[in-house]
Amino acid sequence: MSFVRAVRLRVPSGAAKPGPAIGQALGPLGINMAQFCKEFNEKSESLYEKETPLRVELRAMSDRSYTFEIRSPPTAWLVKKAAGVTKGPNSPSVDNPSGYITPEAVYNIALIKQADDNRWHLPLEGIARSVIGTARSIGIQVREEK
């Protein structure tokens, strides 16, 4: 049993289905898609609300076994959810923001992102700055509530 390849997927929480998106990634590795979807749905249902897009890193082995790790949702999705926006603007502008979030929301998002295994060593302030940058790039401004 040797390591073959790592695959990164974005799968909705509790709603993974063995379809083309997952099939194209797992099919060449010989991994049973239905089994992966069942295990993923069981594991992710308790972590996040249904349909939350989650990042998954799957490690395939030569004997067709696998392990997978569920990571937090994308930062842009968390920022848009906190701002109550469903879609960012076509051309984001600092002068005309499409939504607002508070510094407390930035802090909460940074805590969620810091819980990922690949960010445990980063300072919370650095992750918060990254969240602010993502918010700015999708046209959402950070400000105190009025």
Short mmCIF file of C-alpha atoms in Angstrom, two decimals:
data_model
loop_
_atom_site.label_atom_id
_atom_site.label_comp_id
_atom_site.label_asym_id
_atom_site.label_seq_id
_atom_site.Cartn_x
_atom_site.Cartn_y
_atom_site.Cartn_z
CA MET A 1 0.00 0.00 0.00
CA SER A 2 1.83 3.04 -1.26
CA PHE A 3 0.68 6.59 -1.79
CA VAL A 4 -0.50 7.27 -5.36
CA ARG A 5 -1.81 10.83 -5.49
CA ALA A 6 -3.53 13.60 -3.55
CA VAL A 7 -6.69 15.12 -5.01
CA ARG A 8 -8.35 18.35 -3.95
CA LEU A 9 -12.10 18.62 -4.30
CA ARG A 10 -14.81 21.12 -3.41
CA VAL A 11 -17.89 19.25 -2.25
CA PRO A 12 -21.15 20.50 -0.65
CA SER A 13 -21.52 19.45 2.99
CA GLY A 14 -23.90 16.54 3.54
CA ALA A 15 -24.92 16.52 -0.14
CA ALA A 16 -22.13 14.74 -2.02
CA LYS A 17 -23.45 12.67 -4.93
CA PRO A 18 -21.47 10.31 -7.17
CA GLY A 19 -21.67 12.53 -10.25
CA PRO A 20 -19.33 13.83 -12.96
CA ALA A 21 -17.54 16.38 -10.75
CA ILE A 22 -16.42 13.77 -8.21
CA GLY A 23 -16.22 10.96 -10.77
CA GLN A 24 -13.62 12.67 -12.94
CA ALA A 25 -11.34 13.07 -9.94
CA LEU A 26 -11.85 9.68 -8.29
CA GLY A 27 -12.53 7.42 -11.29
CA PRO A 28 -8.93 7.24 -12.58
CA LEU A 29 -7.76 6.34 -9.06
CA GLY A 30 -10.17 3.39 -8.84
CA ILE A 31 -11.90 4.75 -5.75
CA ASN A 32 -15.52 3.78 -5.16
CA MET A 33 -17.42 7.09 -5.53
CA ALA A 34 -20.56 5.92 -3.72
CA GLN A 35 -18.53 4.81 -0.71
CA PHE A 36 -16.62 8.12 -0.62
CA CYS A 37 -19.87 10.14 -0.88
CA LYS A 38 -21.46 8.14 1.94
CA GLU A 39 -18.44 8.56 4.25
CA PHE A 40 -18.08 12.24 3.37
CA ASN A 41 -21.77 12.99 3.99
CA GLU A 42 -21.67 11.23 7.38
CA LYS A 43 -18.55 13.08 8.46
CA SER A 44 -19.49 16.55 7.14
CA GLU A 45 -23.14 16.63 8.22
CA SER A 46 -22.21 17.17 11.86
CA LEU A 47 -19.53 19.77 11.09
CA TYR A 48 -21.32 22.28 8.84
CA GLU A 49 -24.86 23.04 7.71
CA LYS A 50 -26.05 21.27 4.56
CA GLU A 51 -24.88 22.55 1.15
CA THR A 52 -21.91 24.48 2.59
CA PRO A 53 -19.08 24.14 0.05
CA LEU A 54 -16.17 22.37 1.72
CA ARG A 55 -12.62 21.79 0.56
CA VAL A 56 -11.55 18.15 0.74
CA GLU A 57 -8.07 16.71 0.36
CA LEU A 58 -8.20 13.04 -0.55
CA ARG A 59 -5.09 10.83 -0.52
CA ALA A 60 -5.34 7.74 -2.73
CA MET A 61 -3.31 4.59 -2.07
CA SER A 62 -2.21 1.89 -4.52
CA ASP A 63 -4.63 -0.71 -3.09
CA ARG A 64 -7.59 1.61 -3.90
CA SER A 65 -8.00 2.68 -0.28
CA TYR A 66 -8.03 6.34 0.65
CA THR A 67 -8.08 8.85 3.45
CA PHE A 68 -9.63 12.27 3.29
CA GLU A 69 -9.48 15.45 5.30
CA ILE A 70 -12.29 18.01 5.39
CA ARG A 71 -11.16 21.62 5.49
CA SER A 72 -13.09 24.83 6.13
CA PRO A 73 -15.26 26.51 3.48
CA PRO A 74 -13.64 29.00 1.08
CA THR A 75 -12.97 32.43 2.61
CA ALA A 76 -14.97 34.24 -0.08
CA TRP A 77 -18.03 32.07 0.68
CA LEU A 78 -17.76 32.82 4.42
CA VAL A 79 -17.37 36.57 3.76
CA LYS A 80 -20.38 36.68 1.40
CA LYS A 81 -22.47 34.73 3.92
CA ALA A 82 -21.49 37.13 6.74
CA ALA A 83 -22.38 40.12 4.54
CA GLY A 84 -25.67 38.58 3.44
CA VAL A 85 -24.66 38.77 -0.22
CA THR A 86 -25.32 35.89 -2.61
CA LYS A 87 -23.03 37.04 -5.43
CA GLY A 88 -20.23 39.57 -5.63
CA PRO A 89 -20.35 42.47 -8.11
CA ASN A 90 -19.05 42.19 -11.68
CA SER A 91 -16.54 44.97 -11.02
CA PRO A 92 -15.77 45.45 -7.30
CA SER A 93 -15.19 49.03 -6.22
CA VAL A 94 -13.96 50.61 -3.00
CA ASP A 95 -16.25 53.61 -3.63
CA ASN A 96 -19.38 51.52 -4.15
CA PRO A 97 -19.20 48.38 -1.93
CA SER A 98 -21.70 45.57 -2.49
CA GLY A 99 -21.93 44.78 1.24
CA TYR A 100 -20.44 45.29 4.67
CA ILE A 101 -19.08 43.07 7.43
CA THR A 102 -17.95 43.96 10.93
CA PRO A 103 -14.50 43.41 12.44
CA GLU A 104 -16.15 40.81 14.71
CA ALA A 105 -17.25 38.84 11.62
CA VAL A 106 -13.67 39.04 10.28
CA TYR A 107 -12.40 37.69 13.62
CA ASN A 108 -14.92 34.81 13.55
CA ILE A 109 -14.00 33.91 9.96
CA ALA A 110 -10.30 34.02 10.87
CA LEU A 111 -10.94 31.61 13.78
CA ILE A 112 -12.70 29.19 11.40
CA LYS A 113 -9.80 29.39 8.93
CA GLN A 114 -7.17 28.98 11.66
CA ALA A 115 -8.72 25.64 12.66
CA ASP A 116 -7.51 24.13 9.35
CA ASP A 117 -4.51 21.83 9.75
CA ASN A 118 -2.40 23.82 7.31
CA ARG A 119 -2.88 27.16 9.14
CA TRP A 120 -2.33 26.28 12.80
CA HIS A 121 1.06 28.02 12.84
CA LEU A 122 -0.13 31.34 11.36
CA PRO A 123 -0.96 34.22 13.70
CA LEU A 124 -4.63 35.12 13.90
CA GLU A 125 -3.88 38.72 12.86
CA GLY A 126 -2.32 37.53 9.59
CA ILE A 127 -5.32 35.35 8.80
CA ALA A 128 -7.66 38.26 9.61
CA ARG A 129 -5.71 40.51 7.21
CA SER A 130 -6.11 37.85 4.54
CA VAL A 131 -9.88 37.75 5.20
CA ILE A 132 -10.04 41.56 4.85
CA GLY A 133 -8.14 41.32 1.55
CA THR A 134 -10.55 38.69 0.26
CA ALA A 135 -13.52 40.84 1.31
CA ARG A 136 -12.06 43.86 -0.47
CA SER A 137 -11.44 41.84 -3.65
CA ILE A 138 -15.10 40.80 -3.83
CA GLY A 139 -16.41 44.31 -3.12
CA ILE A 140 -17.28 43.95 0.56
CA GLN A 141 -16.13 46.60 3.02
CA VAL A 142 -15.16 46.02 6.66
CA ARG A 143 -16.61 48.64 9.03
CA GLU A 144 -18.11 49.04 12.49
CA GLU A 145 -21.89 48.78 12.75
CA LYS A 146 -23.68 52.11 12.84
#
